[in-house]
Short mmCIF file of C-alpha atoms in Angstrom, two decimals:
data_model
loop_
_atom_site.label_atom_id
_atom_site.label_comp_id
_atom_site.label_asym_id
_atom_site.label_seq_id
_atom_site.Cartn_x
_atom_site.Cartn_y
_atom_site.Cartn_z
CA MET A 74 146.11 90.45 78.12
CA SER A 75 142.95 89.10 79.38
CA LYS A 76 142.97 85.67 81.15
CA VAL A 77 140.88 83.33 83.11
CA ILE A 78 141.76 81.68 86.53
CA LEU A 79 140.54 78.12 86.76
CA LYS A 80 139.65 77.08 90.26
CA PHE A 81 138.23 74.06 91.85
CA LYS A 82 136.15 75.09 95.07
CA GLU A 83 138.77 77.59 96.61
CA ALA A 84 141.94 76.06 95.07
CA VAL A 85 143.49 77.94 92.11
CA LEU A 86 144.44 75.30 89.51
CA LYS A 87 145.94 77.40 86.89
CA GLU A 88 145.86 80.69 84.97
CA ILE A 89 145.11 80.56 81.23
CA PRO A 90 145.89 83.60 78.96
CA LEU A 91 143.34 84.18 76.38
CA ASP A 92 145.72 84.86 73.48
CA LYS A 93 143.50 83.38 70.75
CA GLU A 94 140.14 84.50 69.28
CA SER A 95 138.43 81.45 70.48
CA VAL A 96 139.42 79.26 73.50
CA THR A 97 137.21 76.11 74.05
CA ILE A 98 136.51 74.42 77.32
CA GLY A 99 135.58 70.78 77.95
CA ARG A 100 136.21 67.28 79.09
CA ASN A 101 137.53 66.12 75.82
CA PRO A 102 141.46 66.52 75.78
CA GLY A 103 141.24 68.17 72.47
CA ASN A 104 139.86 71.48 74.25
CA ASP A 105 142.26 74.44 74.99
CA ILE A 106 141.11 74.32 78.57
CA HIS A 107 140.72 70.72 79.44
CA ILE A 108 138.68 69.79 82.62
CA ASP A 109 138.63 66.19 83.42
CA ASN A 110 135.42 65.98 85.64
CA LEU A 111 132.14 64.07 84.85
CA ALA A 112 130.04 67.29 85.32
CA VAL A 113 131.82 68.86 82.27
CA SER A 114 130.57 68.02 78.80
CA SER A 115 133.04 66.91 76.22
CA PHE A 116 132.80 70.30 74.44
CA HIS A 117 131.23 72.46 77.06
CA ALA A 118 131.73 76.10 76.16
CA LYS A 119 133.77 78.61 74.39
CA LEU A 120 135.44 81.90 75.04
CA ILE A 121 135.41 84.38 72.12
CA ASN A 122 137.42 87.48 71.85
CA GLN A 123 135.93 89.98 69.29
CA ARG A 124 138.12 92.98 69.07
CA GLY A 125 138.86 93.09 72.75
CA GLN A 126 135.35 92.28 73.92
CA PHE A 127 135.09 88.83 75.46
CA PHE A 128 132.24 86.62 75.27
CA ILE A 129 131.39 83.15 76.56
CA GLN A 130 129.07 80.75 74.65
CA ASP A 131 127.62 77.58 76.07
CA LEU A 132 127.99 74.71 73.45
CA SER A 133 124.65 73.01 74.43
CA SER A 134 126.31 71.46 77.48
CA THR A 135 124.43 69.11 79.65
CA ASN A 136 124.79 70.84 82.99
CA GLY A 137 124.97 74.37 81.55
CA THR A 138 127.30 77.31 81.95
CA PHE A 139 126.75 80.03 84.58
CA VAL A 140 127.96 83.45 84.78
CA ASN A 141 127.67 85.14 88.18
CA GLY A 142 125.00 82.48 89.15
CA ARG A 143 122.97 82.89 85.97
CA ARG A 144 122.49 80.05 83.40
CA ILE A 145 123.44 81.57 79.99
CA SER A 146 123.65 80.37 76.47
CA GLU A 147 125.91 83.33 75.73
CA SER A 148 127.13 86.28 77.62
CA VAL A 149 129.49 89.18 77.56
CA LEU A 150 132.24 88.91 79.96
CA ASN A 151 133.33 91.74 82.28
CA ASN A 152 136.27 91.94 84.57
CA ASN A 153 135.99 89.41 87.55
CA ASP A 154 132.87 87.69 86.26
CA ASP A 155 132.51 84.20 87.77
CA ILE A 156 131.94 81.41 85.17
CA ILE A 157 130.86 78.09 86.61
CA ILE A 158 131.22 74.85 84.72
CA GLY A 159 130.20 71.78 86.65
CA LYS A 160 132.04 72.02 89.83
CA HIS A 161 134.72 74.21 88.56
CA SER A 162 134.95 78.08 88.19
CA LEU A 163 136.77 80.36 85.87
CA ILE A 164 137.34 83.88 86.97
CA PHE A 165 137.56 86.17 83.92
CA VAL A 166 140.31 88.82 84.41
CA SER A 167 140.81 91.75 81.89
CA PRO A 168 143.36 94.39 82.19
CA GLN A 169 142.10 97.88 82.69
CA THR A 170 143.21 99.18 79.30
CA GLN A 171 142.34 97.03 76.28
CA GLU A 172 144.99 98.78 74.09
CA GLU A 173 146.99 95.53 73.40
CA ASP A 174 143.93 93.55 72.32
CA LYS A 175 142.73 96.13 69.76
CA THR A 176 145.96 95.72 67.68
CA GLU A 177 145.24 91.90 67.40
CA THR A 178 144.22 91.09 64.03
CA LEU A 179 140.96 89.09 63.99
CA LYS A 180 139.95 86.45 61.42
CA ILE A 181 136.21 86.14 61.43
CA LYS A 182 134.99 82.63 61.44
CA LYS A 183 131.66 81.42 60.31
CA PRO A 184 128.81 82.75 62.12
CA ALA A 185 126.98 80.76 64.84
CA MET A 186 123.38 80.84 63.92
CA GLY A 187 122.31 81.07 67.46
CA GLU A 188 118.98 82.32 68.56
CA THR A 189 118.66 85.93 69.01
CA ILE A 190 119.73 86.89 72.49
CA ILE A 191 119.22 90.21 74.53
CA ILE A 192 122.17 91.41 76.51
CA ASP A 193 121.64 92.06 80.18
CA PRO A 194 120.92 95.86 80.48
CA LYS A 195 123.45 96.16 83.32
CA LYS A 196 126.19 94.57 81.19
CA HIS A 197 125.24 96.69 78.28
CA LYS A 198 125.73 99.83 80.35
CA ALA A 199 129.10 98.64 81.70
CA MET A 200 130.22 98.00 78.19
CA ILE A 201 129.29 101.47 76.95
CA GLU A 202 131.07 103.04 79.98
CA GLU A 203 134.10 100.98 79.24
CA ALA A 204 134.15 102.07 75.59
CA ARG A 205 133.73 105.58 76.64
CA ALA A 206 136.73 105.23 79.02
CA ALA A 207 138.79 103.89 76.22
CA GLY A 208 137.94 106.76 73.96
CA GLN A 209 135.75 104.85 71.53
CA ALA A 210 132.75 107.08 71.67
CA GLY A 211 130.60 107.28 68.48
CA ILE A 212 132.11 109.06 65.65
CA GLY A 213 129.02 109.99 63.71
CA GLU A 214 127.48 112.40 66.22
CA LYS A 215 129.00 115.41 64.43
CA LEU A 216 126.88 117.48 62.02
CA GLY A 217 127.94 117.51 58.17
CA GLY A 218 127.04 119.75 55.36
CA PHE A 219 127.77 120.63 51.86
CA THR A 220 129.17 123.71 50.21
CA ILE A 221 128.10 124.17 46.45
CA ILE A 222 131.15 124.92 44.36
CA GLU A 223 129.60 124.71 40.80
CA GLY A 224 126.04 124.16 39.35
CA HIS A 225 122.52 125.23 39.53
CA THR A 226 120.92 124.76 43.12
CA ASP A 227 118.53 126.77 45.19
CA LYS A 228 121.16 127.47 47.97
CA ARG A 229 124.94 127.69 48.22
CA GLU A 230 125.23 125.74 51.57
CA TYR A 231 123.34 122.87 53.07
CA GLU A 232 123.26 121.41 56.56
CA LEU A 233 122.69 117.83 56.55
CA SER A 234 120.50 117.22 59.86
CA GLY A 235 117.88 114.73 58.70
CA ARG A 236 118.34 110.98 58.67
CA LEU A 237 117.72 111.08 54.74
CA VAL A 238 118.63 113.84 52.25
CA THR A 239 117.67 113.63 48.62
CA ILE A 240 119.58 115.59 45.85
CA GLY A 241 117.40 116.05 42.91
CA LYS A 242 114.68 117.94 41.24
CA SER A 243 111.75 116.68 43.20
CA ASP A 244 110.04 118.69 45.82
CA THR A 245 111.19 116.13 48.67
CA SER A 246 114.79 117.17 47.79
CA LEU A 247 116.79 119.19 50.37
CA ILE A 248 119.51 119.90 47.81
CA LYS A 249 117.31 120.99 44.91
CA LEU A 250 118.53 120.96 41.33
CA LYS A 251 117.40 123.19 38.72
CA GLY A 252 117.20 122.87 35.03
CA PHE A 253 115.05 120.75 32.66
CA PHE A 254 117.41 117.87 32.38
CA ALA A 255 118.19 117.55 36.00
CA PRO A 256 117.18 114.21 37.41
CA LYS A 257 114.31 113.82 39.88
CA VAL A 258 116.72 111.97 42.33
CA ALA A 259 120.30 112.20 41.76
CA ALA A 260 121.53 110.65 44.99
CA LEU A 261 120.63 109.84 48.54
CA ILE A 262 122.51 110.79 51.80
CA ASN A 263 121.94 108.68 54.79
CA ARG A 264 123.14 109.99 58.03
CA THR A 265 123.88 107.22 60.55
CA LYS A 266 125.56 107.16 63.91
CA THR A 267 128.67 106.06 62.12
CA GLY A 268 128.66 108.92 59.59
CA TYR A 269 127.36 110.12 56.32
CA PHE A 270 126.88 107.68 53.39
CA ILE A 271 125.95 108.75 49.76
CA SER A 272 124.41 106.43 47.24
CA PRO A 273 123.81 107.41 43.54
CA SER A 274 120.42 106.85 42.04
CA GLU A 275 119.68 104.96 38.94
CA SER A 276 119.18 108.12 36.93
CA SER A 277 122.56 109.59 37.82
CA LYS A 278 124.78 106.80 36.74
CA LYS A 279 127.73 109.09 37.26
CA LEU A 280 128.54 109.99 40.78
CA LYS A 281 132.21 110.97 41.46
CA VAL A 282 133.93 111.55 44.71
CA ASN A 283 137.32 113.21 44.42
CA GLY A 284 137.20 112.29 40.63
CA ASN A 285 136.60 108.69 41.21
CA ALA A 286 133.19 106.96 40.04
CA ILE A 287 131.13 105.56 42.85
CA GLU A 288 128.89 102.72 42.65
CA GLY A 289 126.85 101.87 45.60
CA ARG A 290 127.48 103.30 49.04
CA TYR A 291 130.22 105.54 49.99
CA GLU A 292 131.20 107.04 53.27
CA LEU A 293 131.82 110.70 53.17
CA LYS A 294 134.94 112.31 54.63
CA ASP A 295 135.51 115.73 55.61
CA GLY A 296 136.67 117.73 52.44
CA ASP A 297 135.43 115.28 49.83
CA ILE A 298 134.41 116.83 46.58
CA VAL A 299 131.34 115.26 45.14
CA ASP A 300 130.38 115.53 41.48
CA VAL A 301 126.76 114.59 40.67
CA ALA A 302 124.13 115.76 37.95
CA ASN A 303 126.28 118.70 36.89
CA ILE A 304 126.92 120.10 40.41
CA LYS A 305 130.09 120.03 42.26
CA MET A 306 130.09 120.28 45.99
CA GLN A 307 132.35 119.88 49.06
CA PHE A 308 131.35 117.91 52.03
CA TYR A 309 132.41 119.05 55.42
CA ILE A 310 132.07 118.18 58.97
CA LYS A 311 131.39 120.90 61.58
CA GLU A 312 133.69 121.00 64.51
CA MET B 6 99.51 109.34 49.16
CA LYS B 7 98.07 106.02 47.88
CA PHE B 8 99.94 102.71 48.40
CA ILE B 9 99.73 98.98 48.16
CA ALA B 10 101.13 96.82 50.84
CA ALA B 11 101.49 93.09 51.82
CA GLY B 12 103.43 91.12 54.19
CA LYS B 13 104.67 87.41 54.66
CA THR B 14 106.12 85.44 57.39
CA ASP B 15 107.82 81.99 57.16
CA LYS B 16 109.34 79.84 59.77
CA GLY B 17 112.35 79.18 57.54
CA VAL B 18 114.20 75.87 57.08
CA SER B 19 115.81 75.23 60.52
CA ARG B 20 113.33 76.45 63.07
CA GLN B 21 110.48 74.35 64.65
CA ASN B 22 108.46 77.62 65.54
CA ASN B 23 107.70 80.93 64.03
CA GLU B 24 108.25 83.55 66.55
CA ASP B 25 107.97 86.42 64.10
CA ASN B 26 104.74 88.15 63.37
CA PHE B 27 103.77 91.27 61.35
CA CYS B 28 100.83 93.67 60.73
CA VAL B 29 99.60 95.62 57.62
CA ASP B 30 96.89 97.86 58.43
CA GLU B 31 95.93 99.79 55.25
CA GLY B 32 93.32 101.90 56.99
CA LEU B 33 95.69 103.27 59.55
CA GLY B 34 98.74 103.10 57.19
CA LEU B 35 100.50 101.15 59.85
CA PHE B 36 103.14 98.58 59.15
CA ILE B 37 104.93 96.41 61.84
CA VAL B 38 107.43 93.55 61.85
CA VAL B 39 108.47 91.89 65.09
CA ASP B 40 110.77 89.00 66.02
CA GLY B 41 110.03 87.40 69.39
CA MET B 42 112.58 85.52 71.58
CA GLY B 43 112.30 83.41 74.69
CA GLY B 44 112.05 79.69 75.53
CA ALA B 45 108.92 77.39 74.81
CA ALA B 46 106.22 79.40 73.24
CA ALA B 47 107.17 82.65 75.05
CA GLY B 48 108.73 84.35 71.80
CA GLU B 49 105.50 84.00 69.88
CA ILE B 50 103.51 85.41 72.79
CA ALA B 51 105.63 88.41 73.16
CA SER B 52 105.78 89.23 69.34
CA ARG B 53 101.99 88.85 69.13
CA MET B 54 101.41 91.05 72.29
CA ALA B 55 103.59 93.82 70.60
CA VAL B 56 101.67 93.75 67.41
CA GLU B 57 98.39 93.84 69.10
CA THR B 58 99.15 96.42 71.58
CA ILE B 59 101.01 98.91 69.04
CA ARG B 60 98.12 98.54 66.59
CA ASN B 61 95.49 99.12 69.21
CA GLN B 62 97.26 102.09 70.66
CA VAL B 63 97.81 103.77 67.38
CA LYS B 64 94.27 103.21 66.45
CA LEU B 65 92.88 104.57 69.62
CA SER B 66 95.15 107.37 69.92
CA ALA B 67 94.49 108.28 66.30
CA ALA B 68 90.69 108.60 67.16
CA GLY B 69 91.55 110.65 70.26
CA HIS B 70 90.30 108.14 72.64
CA GLU B 71 93.63 107.34 74.39
CA PRO B 72 96.24 109.41 76.04
CA PHE B 73 99.79 109.05 74.99
CA TYR B 74 101.72 106.63 76.94
CA GLY B 75 105.13 108.06 78.17
CA ASN B 76 106.78 111.20 77.12
CA TYR B 77 105.55 113.27 74.20
CA ASP B 78 108.52 114.10 72.25
CA LYS B 79 108.02 117.61 70.54
CA LYS B 80 110.73 117.10 68.11
CA PHE B 81 108.58 114.53 66.27
CA SER B 82 105.01 114.63 64.81
CA GLU B 83 102.03 113.35 66.52
CA ALA B 84 102.01 110.22 64.43
CA SER B 85 105.64 109.43 65.48
CA ASN B 86 104.55 109.82 69.04
CA ARG B 87 101.66 107.52 68.53
CA ILE B 88 103.97 104.73 67.46
CA ALA B 89 106.39 105.46 70.35
CA SER B 90 103.58 105.41 72.76
CA GLY B 91 102.35 102.00 71.42
CA MET B 92 105.80 100.46 71.62
CA ARG B 93 106.32 101.75 75.20
CA LEU B 94 102.92 100.31 76.16
CA ALA B 95 103.60 97.06 74.58
CA ASN B 96 106.95 96.89 76.40
CA LYS B 97 105.13 97.32 79.69
CA ALA B 98 102.48 94.72 78.87
CA ILE B 99 105.13 92.09 77.89
CA TYR B 100 107.39 92.92 80.85
CA GLU B 101 104.43 92.44 83.29
CA ALA B 102 103.32 89.29 81.72
CA SER B 103 106.83 87.94 81.83
CA GLN B 104 107.08 88.77 85.45
CA SER B 105 103.73 86.98 86.28
CA ASN B 106 104.62 83.66 84.70
CA VAL B 107 107.84 81.73 85.10
CA ALA B 108 107.60 79.97 81.67
CA TRP B 109 107.55 83.56 80.16
CA ARG B 110 110.44 84.88 82.05
CA GLY B 111 112.94 86.66 79.87
CA MET B 112 110.72 86.78 76.69
CA GLY B 113 110.93 89.72 74.59
CA THR B 114 110.66 90.96 70.92
CA THR B 115 112.13 93.28 68.53
CA VAL B 116 110.06 95.92 66.70
CA ALA B 117 110.29 97.74 63.44
CA ALA B 118 107.15 99.89 62.76
CA ALA B 119 106.14 102.58 60.21
CA LEU B 120 103.19 104.89 60.10
CA LEU B 121 102.30 106.90 57.00
CA ASP B 122 101.09 110.29 57.82
CA GLY B 123 100.48 112.68 54.99
CA ALA B 124 103.78 113.46 53.37
CA LYS B 125 105.85 111.69 55.97
CA MET B 126 106.54 108.28 57.07
CA SER B 127 107.09 107.88 60.74
CA ILE B 128 109.64 105.05 61.62
CA ALA B 129 110.39 103.53 65.01
CA HIS B 130 112.45 100.42 66.04
CA ALA B 131 114.04 98.46 68.86
CA GLY B 132 116.35 95.58 68.31
CA ASP B 133 117.63 94.21 65.00
CA SER B 134 114.63 94.28 62.72
CA ARG B 135 115.09 96.70 60.02
CA ILE B 136 113.41 99.26 57.77
CA TYR B 137 114.77 100.07 54.33
CA LEU B 138 113.70 102.62 51.83
CA VAL B 139 113.99 101.96 48.13
CA ARG B 140 114.13 105.17 46.17
CA ALA B 141 115.13 105.75 42.54
CA ASN B 142 116.56 102.33 42.52
CA SER B 143 118.92 102.91 45.48
CA ILE B 144 118.51 101.17 48.83
CA VAL B 145 119.01 102.92 52.26
CA GLN B 146 118.75 101.27 55.54
CA LEU B 147 116.85 103.71 57.79
CA THR B 148 117.26 101.96 61.04
CA GLU B 149 120.48 101.17 62.96
CA ASP B 150 120.40 97.66 64.64
CA HIS B 151 120.57 97.81 68.50
CA SER B 152 123.23 95.12 68.57
CA ILE B 153 126.62 94.65 69.89
CA VAL B 154 128.14 94.45 66.41
CA SER B 155 126.37 97.53 65.50
CA GLU B 156 127.94 99.34 68.41
CA GLN B 157 131.27 98.04 67.51
CA ILE B 158 130.85 99.50 63.98
CA LYS B 159 129.98 102.82 65.47
CA ARG B 160 133.03 102.83 67.61
CA GLY B 161 135.17 102.05 64.52
CA LEU B 162 136.10 98.57 65.74
CA LEU B 163 134.40 96.56 63.01
CA THR B 164 133.63 97.04 59.36
CA LYS B 165 129.99 96.35 58.09
CA GLU B 166 131.41 93.39 56.26
CA GLU B 167 133.22 91.87 59.24
CA ALA B 168 129.98 92.37 61.30
CA GLU B 169 128.06 90.42 58.78
CA SER B 170 130.00 87.27 59.49
CA SER B 171 130.37 87.85 63.19
CA GLU B 172 129.77 85.05 65.64
CA ILE B 173 127.98 87.41 67.98
CA ARG B 174 125.85 89.30 65.77
CA ASN B 175 122.80 87.66 67.27
CA ILE B 176 123.29 89.41 70.41
CA ILE B 177 120.91 92.58 70.63
CA THR B 178 121.14 95.37 72.97
CA ARG B 179 117.53 96.52 72.99
CA ALA B 180 114.13 94.80 72.93
CA LEU B 181 110.63 95.11 74.16
CA GLY B 182 109.67 93.32 77.33
CA ASN B 183 113.24 92.78 79.03
CA ALA B 184 112.99 95.83 81.41
CA PRO B 185 110.42 97.88 82.96
CA SER B 186 110.88 100.78 80.36
CA VAL B 187 112.42 100.94 76.83
CA GLU B 188 113.85 103.75 74.75
CA VAL B 189 112.43 103.89 71.26
CA ASP B 190 114.32 105.34 68.37
CA LEU B 191 112.20 107.50 66.13
CA ASP B 192 112.79 109.15 62.74
CA GLU B 193 110.56 110.75 59.97
CA ILE B 194 111.10 110.52 56.16
CA ASP B 195 109.69 112.97 53.64
CA ILE B 196 108.11 110.51 51.23
CA MET B 197 108.22 110.57 47.41
CA ALA B 198 106.05 109.00 44.71
CA GLY B 199 107.33 105.60 43.93
CA ASP B 200 109.11 105.10 47.26
CA ILE B 201 109.00 101.36 48.53
CA PHE B 202 109.36 100.81 52.19
CA VAL B 203 110.77 97.38 53.44
CA LEU B 204 110.33 96.15 56.90
CA CYS B 205 111.94 92.84 57.87
CA SER B 206 113.32 90.53 60.51
CA ASP B 207 116.97 89.45 60.73
CA GLY B 208 115.99 86.03 59.12
CA LEU B 209 115.76 88.04 55.89
CA THR B 210 118.82 90.22 56.31
CA THR B 211 121.20 87.52 57.50
CA MET B 212 120.24 85.43 54.40
CA VAL B 213 119.76 88.00 51.60
CA ALA B 214 122.17 90.93 50.89
CA ASP B 215 120.76 94.46 50.58
CA ASP B 216 121.36 94.77 46.74
CA VAL B 217 119.51 91.47 46.24
CA ILE B 218 116.60 93.00 48.34
CA LEU B 219 116.77 96.06 46.14
CA SER B 220 116.67 94.22 42.77
CA THR B 221 113.76 91.88 44.03
CA VAL B 222 111.41 94.58 45.02
CA ALA B 223 112.29 96.62 42.06
CA ALA B 224 111.60 93.62 39.81
CA HIS B 225 107.96 93.34 41.05
CA ASP B 226 105.01 95.72 40.74
CA GLU B 227 102.88 93.68 43.30
CA PRO B 228 104.08 93.67 46.86
CA GLU B 229 102.65 90.08 47.50
CA LYS B 230 104.85 88.57 44.74
CA ALA B 231 107.85 90.50 45.99
CA CYS B 232 107.36 89.18 49.57
CA VAL B 233 107.14 85.66 48.27
CA ALA B 234 110.19 86.11 46.22
CA LEU B 235 112.20 87.52 49.09
CA VAL B 236 111.24 84.59 51.50
CA ASP B 237 112.14 82.12 48.81
CA ILE B 238 115.58 83.44 48.40
CA ALA B 239 116.05 83.64 52.09
CA ASN B 240 115.09 80.00 52.27
CA LYS B 241 117.18 78.88 49.24
CA ASN B 242 120.02 80.58 51.12
CA GLY B 243 119.72 78.60 54.17
CA GLY B 244 116.64 79.87 55.95
CA LYS B 245 118.34 79.51 59.28
CA ASP B 246 115.84 81.68 61.16
CA ASN B 247 112.20 82.89 60.94
CA ILE B 248 111.69 85.18 57.82
CA THR B 249 109.36 88.13 57.86
CA VAL B 250 108.96 90.84 55.34
CA VAL B 251 106.50 93.68 54.83
CA LEU B 252 106.40 95.84 51.73
CA ALA B 253 104.62 99.11 51.07
CA TYR B 254 104.84 100.55 47.53
CA LEU B 255 103.84 104.15 47.47
CA SER B 256 102.00 105.03 44.16
CA GLY B 257 104.32 106.29 41.52
CA GLU B 258 103.84 108.69 38.67
CA LYS B 259 103.40 106.83 35.41
CA THR B 260 106.58 107.34 33.44
CA PHE B 261 106.88 107.26 29.57
CA SER B 262 108.95 103.99 29.91
CA LYS B 263 106.32 102.35 32.19
CA LYS B 264 103.48 103.25 29.80
CA PHE B 265 105.61 102.03 26.86
CA LYS B 266 106.31 98.91 28.74
CA ASN B 267 102.53 98.10 29.35
CA LEU B 268 101.82 98.94 25.63
CA PHE B 269 104.64 96.47 24.57
CA GLY B 270 103.21 93.79 26.95
CA TRP B 271 99.70 94.31 25.46
CA HIS B 272 100.91 93.80 21.95
CA ARG B 273 102.80 90.69 22.97
CA ARG B 274 99.77 89.11 24.47
CA GLU B 275 97.92 89.60 21.21
#
């Protein structure tokens, strides 16, 4: 489990395990980490755990919160980061693997409507590397496609390489429907870094995936059978 | 393809300044929404610099007067490369300005930009300003936010719904002006008659759900009125941030039902 080590000058005062999704720091005794010093605001800062990724947020304190010497309003925390609050410092320590944190269920609280903040590019790089090491690389980089099982289309096989694929009778459509009654646009498929999402259009009220009617956006999974505008097709992910 | 377009920006309910900006250049077929950040007036300066630099660079490079700035990506059309070039140049200009003035240090801006080019719409972005496409009464988000929560969704750690209420959804991972160089995400969309492109800042998307954006733009024939309606909804829902929206309605084919509706409206007026 991640923790912070509270220090005053060189003396270690105590270690605090970060076992909650939010840990508050301040001079007020109601804080999780109570620091009784005039340089510290009553409610000075807050440590936030979001799915194993830790952040510190300054709560508009008088003297500010510093991470590795830089004043921040909000910052991602990496192992061994030095947080300074008044005359005290907190060393953030995170274990090498974050497996245990991932299993924690997280109740999301109301969003803080802070200003938009850009993350330090170095920290961002470190986060990406950490994620890669933990085996959490993007899952949507693989190429998907459709095999037509039934119905009138111009081809039997379609690779979905573009950002947006239209199914319908219009010229813009990749999966081109034939027949007088075919809708101009039957469905749209959006390729994102997360995966492929299909949304039915107004003219094709009945879009079914594996026999279930779909309204709005649906994330396609390998092997899904899609029924739309009198065609039946199977979605696949290329290995 | 012909189109009608409009844009609107509003400082919202809670903020003192408006750091957003936008551009609708009908001659170039260029649409931009930017959301600046940085203390004092720096956010406004960064966002304005971005709009002016990108517009100018697209204009000059379209006329063949200006070389492309940065690498020409052969995977994409010349139009797409023009926007990317403008964004890289804007990044450099903002970064250099921020280095030369202490009050401007750390300023930056998001960008969502679209350029109409024949049968394609080129889209480019950096940060959490978004581009949506409304087609056949369905809405699709064409950009993926460069933000911490968006990356967590990608890694399967958060759902889209959880991300919307996250405390840290305001932390972005990419912007113009924060580093000497910037990576620009490009894409091209084959357009269709009747398509509606929506460009907006996070002040809209954090206050107004995607399906409300869809129903609002679909309910209006005139982009000006739809822009006003969207800003009103965002303000009614809290207006916690600056709100900016640009809408481009590509001309549609007249359908029977539309003709009938007009006829019906005419009779009612009599």
